[in-house]
PDB file of C-alpha atoms in Angstrom:
ATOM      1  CA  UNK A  11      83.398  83.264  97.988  1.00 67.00           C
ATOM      2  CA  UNK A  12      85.846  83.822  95.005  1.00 75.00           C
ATOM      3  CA  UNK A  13      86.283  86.724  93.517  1.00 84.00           C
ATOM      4  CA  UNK A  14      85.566  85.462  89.871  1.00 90.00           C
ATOM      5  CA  UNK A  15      84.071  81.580  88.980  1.00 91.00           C
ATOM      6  CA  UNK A  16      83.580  80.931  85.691  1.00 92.00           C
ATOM      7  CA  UNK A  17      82.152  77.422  83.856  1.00 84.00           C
ATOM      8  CA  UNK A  18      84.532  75.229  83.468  1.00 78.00           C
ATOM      9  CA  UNK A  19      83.230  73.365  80.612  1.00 84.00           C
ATOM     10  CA  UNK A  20      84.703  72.045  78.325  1.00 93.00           C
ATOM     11  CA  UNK A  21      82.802  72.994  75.528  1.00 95.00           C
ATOM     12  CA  UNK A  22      82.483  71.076  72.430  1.00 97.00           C
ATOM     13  CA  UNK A  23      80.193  72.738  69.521  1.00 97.00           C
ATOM     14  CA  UNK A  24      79.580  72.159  65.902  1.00 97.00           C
ATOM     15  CA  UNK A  25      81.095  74.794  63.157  1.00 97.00           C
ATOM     16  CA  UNK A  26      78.820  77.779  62.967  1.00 97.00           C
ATOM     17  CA  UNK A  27      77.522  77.389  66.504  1.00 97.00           C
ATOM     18  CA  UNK A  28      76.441  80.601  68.993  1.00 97.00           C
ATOM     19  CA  UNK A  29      78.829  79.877  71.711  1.00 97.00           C
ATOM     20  CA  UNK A  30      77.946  81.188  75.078  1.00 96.00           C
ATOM     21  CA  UNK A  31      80.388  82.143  77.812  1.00 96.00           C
ATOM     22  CA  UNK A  32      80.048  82.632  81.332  1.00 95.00           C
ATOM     23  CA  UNK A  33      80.995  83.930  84.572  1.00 94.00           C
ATOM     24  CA  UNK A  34      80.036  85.094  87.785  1.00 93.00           C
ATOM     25  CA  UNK A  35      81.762  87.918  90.179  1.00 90.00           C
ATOM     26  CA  UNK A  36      81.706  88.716  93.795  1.00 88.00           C
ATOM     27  CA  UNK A  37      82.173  92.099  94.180  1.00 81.00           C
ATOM     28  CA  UNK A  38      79.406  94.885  92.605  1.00 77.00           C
ATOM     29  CA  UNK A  39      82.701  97.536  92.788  1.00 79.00           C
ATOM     30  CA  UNK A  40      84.005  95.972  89.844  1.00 78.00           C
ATOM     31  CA  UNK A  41      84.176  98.661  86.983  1.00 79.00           C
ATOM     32  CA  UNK A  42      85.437  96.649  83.772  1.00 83.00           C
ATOM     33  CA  UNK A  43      85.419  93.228  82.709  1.00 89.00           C
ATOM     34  CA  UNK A  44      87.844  91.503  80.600  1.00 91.00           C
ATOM     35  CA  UNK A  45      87.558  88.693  78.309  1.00 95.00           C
ATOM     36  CA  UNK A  46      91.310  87.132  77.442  1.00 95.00           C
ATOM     37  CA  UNK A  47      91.508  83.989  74.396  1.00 97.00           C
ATOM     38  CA  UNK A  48      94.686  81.336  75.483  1.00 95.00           C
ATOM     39  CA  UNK A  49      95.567  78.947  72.808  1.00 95.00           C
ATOM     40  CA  UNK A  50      97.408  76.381  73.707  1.00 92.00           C
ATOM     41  CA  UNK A  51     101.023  76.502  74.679  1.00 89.00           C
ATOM     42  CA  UNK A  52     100.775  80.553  74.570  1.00 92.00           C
ATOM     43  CA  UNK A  53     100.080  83.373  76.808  1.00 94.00           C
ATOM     44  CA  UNK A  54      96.672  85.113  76.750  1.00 94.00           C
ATOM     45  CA  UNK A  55      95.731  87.384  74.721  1.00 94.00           C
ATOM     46  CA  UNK A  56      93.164  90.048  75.369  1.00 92.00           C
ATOM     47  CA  UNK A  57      89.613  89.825  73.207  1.00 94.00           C
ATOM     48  CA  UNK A  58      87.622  92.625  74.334  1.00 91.00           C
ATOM     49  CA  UNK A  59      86.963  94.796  77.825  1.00 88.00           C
ATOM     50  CA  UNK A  60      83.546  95.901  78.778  1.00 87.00           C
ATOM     51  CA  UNK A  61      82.479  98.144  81.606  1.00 82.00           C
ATOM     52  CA  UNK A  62      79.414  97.623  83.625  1.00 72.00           C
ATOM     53  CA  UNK A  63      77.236  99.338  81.978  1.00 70.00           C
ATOM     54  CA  UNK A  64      76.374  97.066  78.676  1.00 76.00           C
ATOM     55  CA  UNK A  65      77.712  95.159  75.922  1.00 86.00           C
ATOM     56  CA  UNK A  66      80.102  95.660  73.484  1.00 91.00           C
ATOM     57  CA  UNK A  67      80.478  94.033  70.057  1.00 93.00           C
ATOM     58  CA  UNK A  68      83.023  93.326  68.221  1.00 93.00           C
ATOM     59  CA  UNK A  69      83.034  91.341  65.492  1.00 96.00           C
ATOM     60  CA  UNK A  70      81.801  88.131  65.898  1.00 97.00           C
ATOM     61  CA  UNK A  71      82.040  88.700  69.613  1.00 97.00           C
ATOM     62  CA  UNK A  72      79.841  90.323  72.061  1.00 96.00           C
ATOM     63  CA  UNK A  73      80.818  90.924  75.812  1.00 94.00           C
ATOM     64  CA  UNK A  74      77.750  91.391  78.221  1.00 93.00           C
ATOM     65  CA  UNK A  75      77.609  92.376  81.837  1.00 91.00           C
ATOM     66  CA  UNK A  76      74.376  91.869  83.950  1.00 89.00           C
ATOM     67  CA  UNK A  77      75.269  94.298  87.126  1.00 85.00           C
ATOM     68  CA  UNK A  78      72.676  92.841  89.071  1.00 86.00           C
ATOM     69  CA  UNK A  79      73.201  89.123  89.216  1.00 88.00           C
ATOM     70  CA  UNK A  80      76.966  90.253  88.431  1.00 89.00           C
ATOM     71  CA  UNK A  81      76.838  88.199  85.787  1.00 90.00           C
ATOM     72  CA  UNK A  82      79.686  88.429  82.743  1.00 92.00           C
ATOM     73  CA  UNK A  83      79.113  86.989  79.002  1.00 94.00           C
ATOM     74  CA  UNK A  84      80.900  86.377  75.797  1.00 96.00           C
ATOM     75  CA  UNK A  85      78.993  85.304  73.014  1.00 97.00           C
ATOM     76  CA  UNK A  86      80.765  84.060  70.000  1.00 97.00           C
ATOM     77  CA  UNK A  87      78.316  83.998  66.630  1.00 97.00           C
ATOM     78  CA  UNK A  88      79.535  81.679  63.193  1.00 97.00           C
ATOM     79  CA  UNK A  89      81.924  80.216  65.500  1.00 98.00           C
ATOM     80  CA  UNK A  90      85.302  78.826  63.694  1.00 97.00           C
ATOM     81  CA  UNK A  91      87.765  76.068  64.381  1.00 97.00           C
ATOM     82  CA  UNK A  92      89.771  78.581  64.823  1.00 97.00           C
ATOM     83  CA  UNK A  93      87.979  80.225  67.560  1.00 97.00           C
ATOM     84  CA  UNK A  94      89.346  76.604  69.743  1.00 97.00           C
ATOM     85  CA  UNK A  95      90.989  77.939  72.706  1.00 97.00           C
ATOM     86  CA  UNK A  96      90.938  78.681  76.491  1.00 95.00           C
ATOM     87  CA  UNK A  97      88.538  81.807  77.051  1.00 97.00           C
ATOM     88  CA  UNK A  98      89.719  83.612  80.507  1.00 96.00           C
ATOM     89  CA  UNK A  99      87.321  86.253  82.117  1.00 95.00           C
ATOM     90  CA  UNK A 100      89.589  88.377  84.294  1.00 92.00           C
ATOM     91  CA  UNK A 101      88.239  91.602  86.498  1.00 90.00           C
ATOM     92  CA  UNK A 102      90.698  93.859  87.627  1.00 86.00           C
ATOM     93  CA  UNK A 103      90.604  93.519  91.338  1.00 79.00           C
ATOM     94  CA  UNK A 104      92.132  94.239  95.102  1.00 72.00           C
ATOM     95  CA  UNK A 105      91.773  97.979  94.686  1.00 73.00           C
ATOM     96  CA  UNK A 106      93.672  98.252  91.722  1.00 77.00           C
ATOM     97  CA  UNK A 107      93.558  98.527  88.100  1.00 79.00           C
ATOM     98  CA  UNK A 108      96.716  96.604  87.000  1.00 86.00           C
ATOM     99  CA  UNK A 109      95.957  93.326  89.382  1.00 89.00           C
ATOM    100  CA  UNK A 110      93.652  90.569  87.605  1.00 90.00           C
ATOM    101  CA  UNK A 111      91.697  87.997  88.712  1.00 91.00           C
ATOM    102  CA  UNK A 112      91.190  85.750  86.275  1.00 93.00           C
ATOM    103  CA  UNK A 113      88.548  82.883  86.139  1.00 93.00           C
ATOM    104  CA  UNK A 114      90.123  79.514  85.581  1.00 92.00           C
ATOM    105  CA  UNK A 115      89.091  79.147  81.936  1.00 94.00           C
ATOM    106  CA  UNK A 116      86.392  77.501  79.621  1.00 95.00           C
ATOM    107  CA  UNK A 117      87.852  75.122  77.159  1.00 95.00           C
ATOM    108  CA  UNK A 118      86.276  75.682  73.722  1.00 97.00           C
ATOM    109  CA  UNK A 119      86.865  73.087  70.642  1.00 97.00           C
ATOM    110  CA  UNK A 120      84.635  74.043  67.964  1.00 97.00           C
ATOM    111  CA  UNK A 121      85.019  71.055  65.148  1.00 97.00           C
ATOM    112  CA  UNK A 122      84.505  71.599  61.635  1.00 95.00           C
TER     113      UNK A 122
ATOM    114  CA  UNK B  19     107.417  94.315  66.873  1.00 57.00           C
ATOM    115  CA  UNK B  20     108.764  91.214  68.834  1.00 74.00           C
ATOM    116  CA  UNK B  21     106.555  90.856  71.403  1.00 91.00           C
ATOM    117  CA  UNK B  22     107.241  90.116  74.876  1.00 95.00           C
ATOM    118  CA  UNK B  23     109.769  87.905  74.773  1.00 96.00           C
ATOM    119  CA  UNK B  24     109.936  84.671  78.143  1.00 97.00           C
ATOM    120  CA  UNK B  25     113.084  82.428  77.834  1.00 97.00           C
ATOM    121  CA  UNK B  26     113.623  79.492  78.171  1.00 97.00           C
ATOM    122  CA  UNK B  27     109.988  78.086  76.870  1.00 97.00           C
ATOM    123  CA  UNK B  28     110.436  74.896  79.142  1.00 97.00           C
ATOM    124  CA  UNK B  29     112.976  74.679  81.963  1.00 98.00           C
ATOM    125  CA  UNK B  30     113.559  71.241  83.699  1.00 98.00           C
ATOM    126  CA  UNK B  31     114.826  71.700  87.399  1.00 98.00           C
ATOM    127  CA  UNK B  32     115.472  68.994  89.976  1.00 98.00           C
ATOM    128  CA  UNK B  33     113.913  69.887  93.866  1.00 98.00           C
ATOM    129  CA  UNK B  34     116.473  71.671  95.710  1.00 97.00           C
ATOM    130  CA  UNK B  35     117.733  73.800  92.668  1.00 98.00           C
ATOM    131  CA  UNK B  36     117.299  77.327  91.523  1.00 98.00           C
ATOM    132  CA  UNK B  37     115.083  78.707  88.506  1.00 98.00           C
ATOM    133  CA  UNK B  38     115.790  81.729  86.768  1.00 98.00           C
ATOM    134  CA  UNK B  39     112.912  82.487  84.692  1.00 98.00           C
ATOM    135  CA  UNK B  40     114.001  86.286  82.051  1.00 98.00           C
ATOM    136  CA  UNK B  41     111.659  88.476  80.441  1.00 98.00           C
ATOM    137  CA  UNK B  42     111.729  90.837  78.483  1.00 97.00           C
ATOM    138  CA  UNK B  43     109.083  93.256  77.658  1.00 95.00           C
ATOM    139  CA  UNK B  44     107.474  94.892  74.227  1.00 93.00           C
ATOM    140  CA  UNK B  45     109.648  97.694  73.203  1.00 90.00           C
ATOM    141  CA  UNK B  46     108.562 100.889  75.052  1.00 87.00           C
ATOM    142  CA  UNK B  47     107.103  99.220  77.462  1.00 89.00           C
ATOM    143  CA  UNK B  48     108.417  99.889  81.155  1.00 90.00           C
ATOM    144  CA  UNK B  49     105.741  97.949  83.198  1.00 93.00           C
ATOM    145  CA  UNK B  50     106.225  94.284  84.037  1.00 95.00           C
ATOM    146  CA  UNK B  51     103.606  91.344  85.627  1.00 96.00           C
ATOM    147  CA  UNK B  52     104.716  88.194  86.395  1.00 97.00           C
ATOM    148  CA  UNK B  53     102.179  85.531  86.612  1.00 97.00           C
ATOM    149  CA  UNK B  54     101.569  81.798  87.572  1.00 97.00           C
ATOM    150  CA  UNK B  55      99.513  79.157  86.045  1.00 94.00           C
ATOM    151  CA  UNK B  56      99.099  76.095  88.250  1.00 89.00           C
ATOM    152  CA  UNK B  57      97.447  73.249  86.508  1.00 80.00           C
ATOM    153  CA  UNK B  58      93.596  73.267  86.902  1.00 78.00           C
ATOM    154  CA  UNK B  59      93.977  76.778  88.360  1.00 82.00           C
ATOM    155  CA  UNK B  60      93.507  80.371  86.749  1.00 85.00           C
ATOM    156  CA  UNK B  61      96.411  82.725  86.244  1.00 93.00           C
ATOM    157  CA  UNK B  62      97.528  84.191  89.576  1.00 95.00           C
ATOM    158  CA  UNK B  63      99.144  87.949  89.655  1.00 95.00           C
ATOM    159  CA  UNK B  64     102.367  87.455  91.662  1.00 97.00           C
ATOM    160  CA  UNK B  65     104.421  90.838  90.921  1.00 97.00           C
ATOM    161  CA  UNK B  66     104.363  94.136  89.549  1.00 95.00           C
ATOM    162  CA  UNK B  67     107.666  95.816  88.372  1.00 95.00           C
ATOM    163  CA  UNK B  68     108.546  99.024  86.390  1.00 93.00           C
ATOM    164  CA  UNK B  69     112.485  99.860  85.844  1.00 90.00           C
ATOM    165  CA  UNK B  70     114.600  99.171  89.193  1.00 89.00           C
ATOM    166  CA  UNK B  71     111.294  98.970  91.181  1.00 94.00           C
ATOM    167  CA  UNK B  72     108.796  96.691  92.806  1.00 96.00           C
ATOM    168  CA  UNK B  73     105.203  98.265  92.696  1.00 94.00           C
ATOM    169  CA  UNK B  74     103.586  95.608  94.114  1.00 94.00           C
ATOM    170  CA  UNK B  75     104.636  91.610  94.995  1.00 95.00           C
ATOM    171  CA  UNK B  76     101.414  90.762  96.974  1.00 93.00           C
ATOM    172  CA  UNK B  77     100.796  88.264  95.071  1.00 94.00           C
ATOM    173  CA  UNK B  78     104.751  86.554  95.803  1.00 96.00           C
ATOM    174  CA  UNK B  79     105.316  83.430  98.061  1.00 94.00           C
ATOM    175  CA  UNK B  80     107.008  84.629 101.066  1.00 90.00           C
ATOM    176  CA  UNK B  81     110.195  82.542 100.908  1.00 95.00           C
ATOM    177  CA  UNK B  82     112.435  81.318  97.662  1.00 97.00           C
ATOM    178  CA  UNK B  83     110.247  83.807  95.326  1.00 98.00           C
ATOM    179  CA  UNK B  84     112.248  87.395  93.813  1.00 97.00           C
ATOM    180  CA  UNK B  85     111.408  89.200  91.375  1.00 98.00           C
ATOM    181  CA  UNK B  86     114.177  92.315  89.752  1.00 96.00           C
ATOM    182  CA  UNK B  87     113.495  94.713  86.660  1.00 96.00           C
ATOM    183  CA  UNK B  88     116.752  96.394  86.559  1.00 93.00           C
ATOM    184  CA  UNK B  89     117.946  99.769  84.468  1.00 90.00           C
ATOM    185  CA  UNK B  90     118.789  97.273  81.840  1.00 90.00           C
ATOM    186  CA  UNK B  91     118.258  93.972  80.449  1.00 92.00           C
ATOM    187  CA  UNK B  92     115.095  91.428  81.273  1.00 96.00           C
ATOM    188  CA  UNK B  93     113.204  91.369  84.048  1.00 97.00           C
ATOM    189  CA  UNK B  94     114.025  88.045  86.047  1.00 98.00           C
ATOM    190  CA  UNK B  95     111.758  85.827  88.532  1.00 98.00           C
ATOM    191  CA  UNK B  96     114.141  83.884  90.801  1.00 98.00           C
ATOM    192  CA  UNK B  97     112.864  80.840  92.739  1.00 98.00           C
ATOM    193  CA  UNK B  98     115.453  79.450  95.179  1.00 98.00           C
ATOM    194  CA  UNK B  99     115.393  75.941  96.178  1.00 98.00           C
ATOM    195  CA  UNK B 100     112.421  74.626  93.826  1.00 98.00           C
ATOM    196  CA  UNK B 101     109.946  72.263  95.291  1.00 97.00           C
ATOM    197  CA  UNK B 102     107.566  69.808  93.005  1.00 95.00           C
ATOM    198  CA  UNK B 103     104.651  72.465  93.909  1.00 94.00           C
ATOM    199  CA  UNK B 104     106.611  74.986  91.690  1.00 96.00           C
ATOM    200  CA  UNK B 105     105.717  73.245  88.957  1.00 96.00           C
ATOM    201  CA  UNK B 106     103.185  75.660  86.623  1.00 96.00           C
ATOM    202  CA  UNK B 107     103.730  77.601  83.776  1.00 96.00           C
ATOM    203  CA  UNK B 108     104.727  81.037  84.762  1.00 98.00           C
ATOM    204  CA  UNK B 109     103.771  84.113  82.480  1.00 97.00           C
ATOM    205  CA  UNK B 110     105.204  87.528  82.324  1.00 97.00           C
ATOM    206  CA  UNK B 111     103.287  91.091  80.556  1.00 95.00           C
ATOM    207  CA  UNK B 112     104.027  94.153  79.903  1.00 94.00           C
ATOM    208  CA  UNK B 113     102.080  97.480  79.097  1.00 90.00           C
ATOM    209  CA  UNK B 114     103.628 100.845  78.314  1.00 85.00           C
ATOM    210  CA  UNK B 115     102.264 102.433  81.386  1.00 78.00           C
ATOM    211  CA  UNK B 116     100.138 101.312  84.567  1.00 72.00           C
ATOM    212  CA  UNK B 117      97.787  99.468  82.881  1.00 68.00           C
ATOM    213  CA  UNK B 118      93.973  99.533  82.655  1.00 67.00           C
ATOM    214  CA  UNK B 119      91.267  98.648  80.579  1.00 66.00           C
ATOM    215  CA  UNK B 120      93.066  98.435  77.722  1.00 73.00           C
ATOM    216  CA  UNK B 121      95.074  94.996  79.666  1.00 78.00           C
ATOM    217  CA  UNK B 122      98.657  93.537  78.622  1.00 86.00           C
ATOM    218  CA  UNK B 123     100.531  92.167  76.187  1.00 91.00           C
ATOM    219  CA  UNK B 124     101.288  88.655  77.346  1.00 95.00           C
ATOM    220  CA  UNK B 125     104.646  86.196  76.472  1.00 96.00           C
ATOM    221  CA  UNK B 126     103.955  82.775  76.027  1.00 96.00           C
ATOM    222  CA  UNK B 127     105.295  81.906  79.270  1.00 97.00           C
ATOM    223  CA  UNK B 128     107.827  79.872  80.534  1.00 98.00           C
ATOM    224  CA  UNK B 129     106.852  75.896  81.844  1.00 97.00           C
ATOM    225  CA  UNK B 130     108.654  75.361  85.096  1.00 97.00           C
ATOM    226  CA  UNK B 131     108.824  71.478  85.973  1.00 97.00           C
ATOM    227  CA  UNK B 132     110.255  70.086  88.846  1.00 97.00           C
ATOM    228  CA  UNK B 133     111.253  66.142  89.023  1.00 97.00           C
TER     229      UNK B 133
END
């Protein structure tokens, strides 16, 4: 079983759309999850971390963890065509806090 | 504030040749990644530097694969004798110290193909 296994979508949605994220994790050790935005043609960039315990907001993003189904969320509200990207969950992972696994990506195009 | 800075963007290498792939991290920063995308695969942690040290290459190919962060200038992943499989886009990070929830700053990588 892998580590981390996200949707692959893609995703298409209108302008102004909730956008829903998702992925699911192996190991109930994990402490923090990590939500990473690639646009195309550039490295990642990091969106938000949560830890296990809840959800964070930020924004017009919310990261959610559901411990038991290990279970990891972004939701994007009044999404933008400039929200269009590659949306990486990555869990730091193999006993260590630098190492990530990342999930292979859900492609989002949100059109105006 | 540059960034973390990969070079070259794309690099074009026939099979049988060697890749030298430079980074160089944000200023201040003394902690390196190195990274590889494969297409239709998530990033994959290959290496871990700080300054004139290898923390951890568990993630490196056994053969052809180096990686060096010397005293100075860019950190450097070598691959010896490219093959087609090489092909992906390789991306380096840094982070000021061993990182943790607060993640890295990542370049925008550096597009390896091999004809």
């Amino acid at each position: 079983q892998k580590e981390v296994e996200q949707d692959p979508g893609p995703l298409s949605v209108p302008e102004g759309a909730i956008v829903s994220l998702n992925c699911t994790y192996s190991n109930s050790a994990f402490q923090y999850f990590m939500w990473y935005r690639q646009y195309s043609r550039k490295g990642p960039e990091l969106l938000m971390y949560t830890y296990s315990s809840g959800n964070k907001e930020d924004g017009r993003f919310t990261a959610q963890v559901d411990k038991s189904s290990k279970y990891i969320s972004l939701f994007i509200r009044d999404s933008q065509p400039s929200d269009s990207a590659t949306y990486l969950c990555a869990i730091p992972s193999g006993g260590s806090n630098y190492k990530l696994t990342f999930g292979k990506g859900t492609l989002l195009t949100v059109n105006p | 504030n540059a960034g973390v800075m990969q070079n070259p963007r794309h690099l074009v290498r026939r099979r049988g040749q060697e890749a030298r792939l430079r980074c160089s991290p944000m200023k201040g920063h003394s902690h390196v990644y190195w990274y590889r995308q494969l297409p239709e695969e998530g990033l994959k942690f290959m290496v871990y530097l700080q300054k004139e040290n290898i923390i951890d290459e568990s993630g490196m190919p056994k053969e052809r694969f180096s990686a060096e962060f010397p005293k100075e200038g860019p950190s450097i992943l070598r691959i010896q004798q490219v093959v087609r499989g090489d092909s992906a886009a390789y991306f380096c990070a840094s982070s000021p110290q061993r990182t943790g929830e607060d993640g890295y700053t990542f370049g925008s990588g550096t597009r390896l193909t091999v004809v």
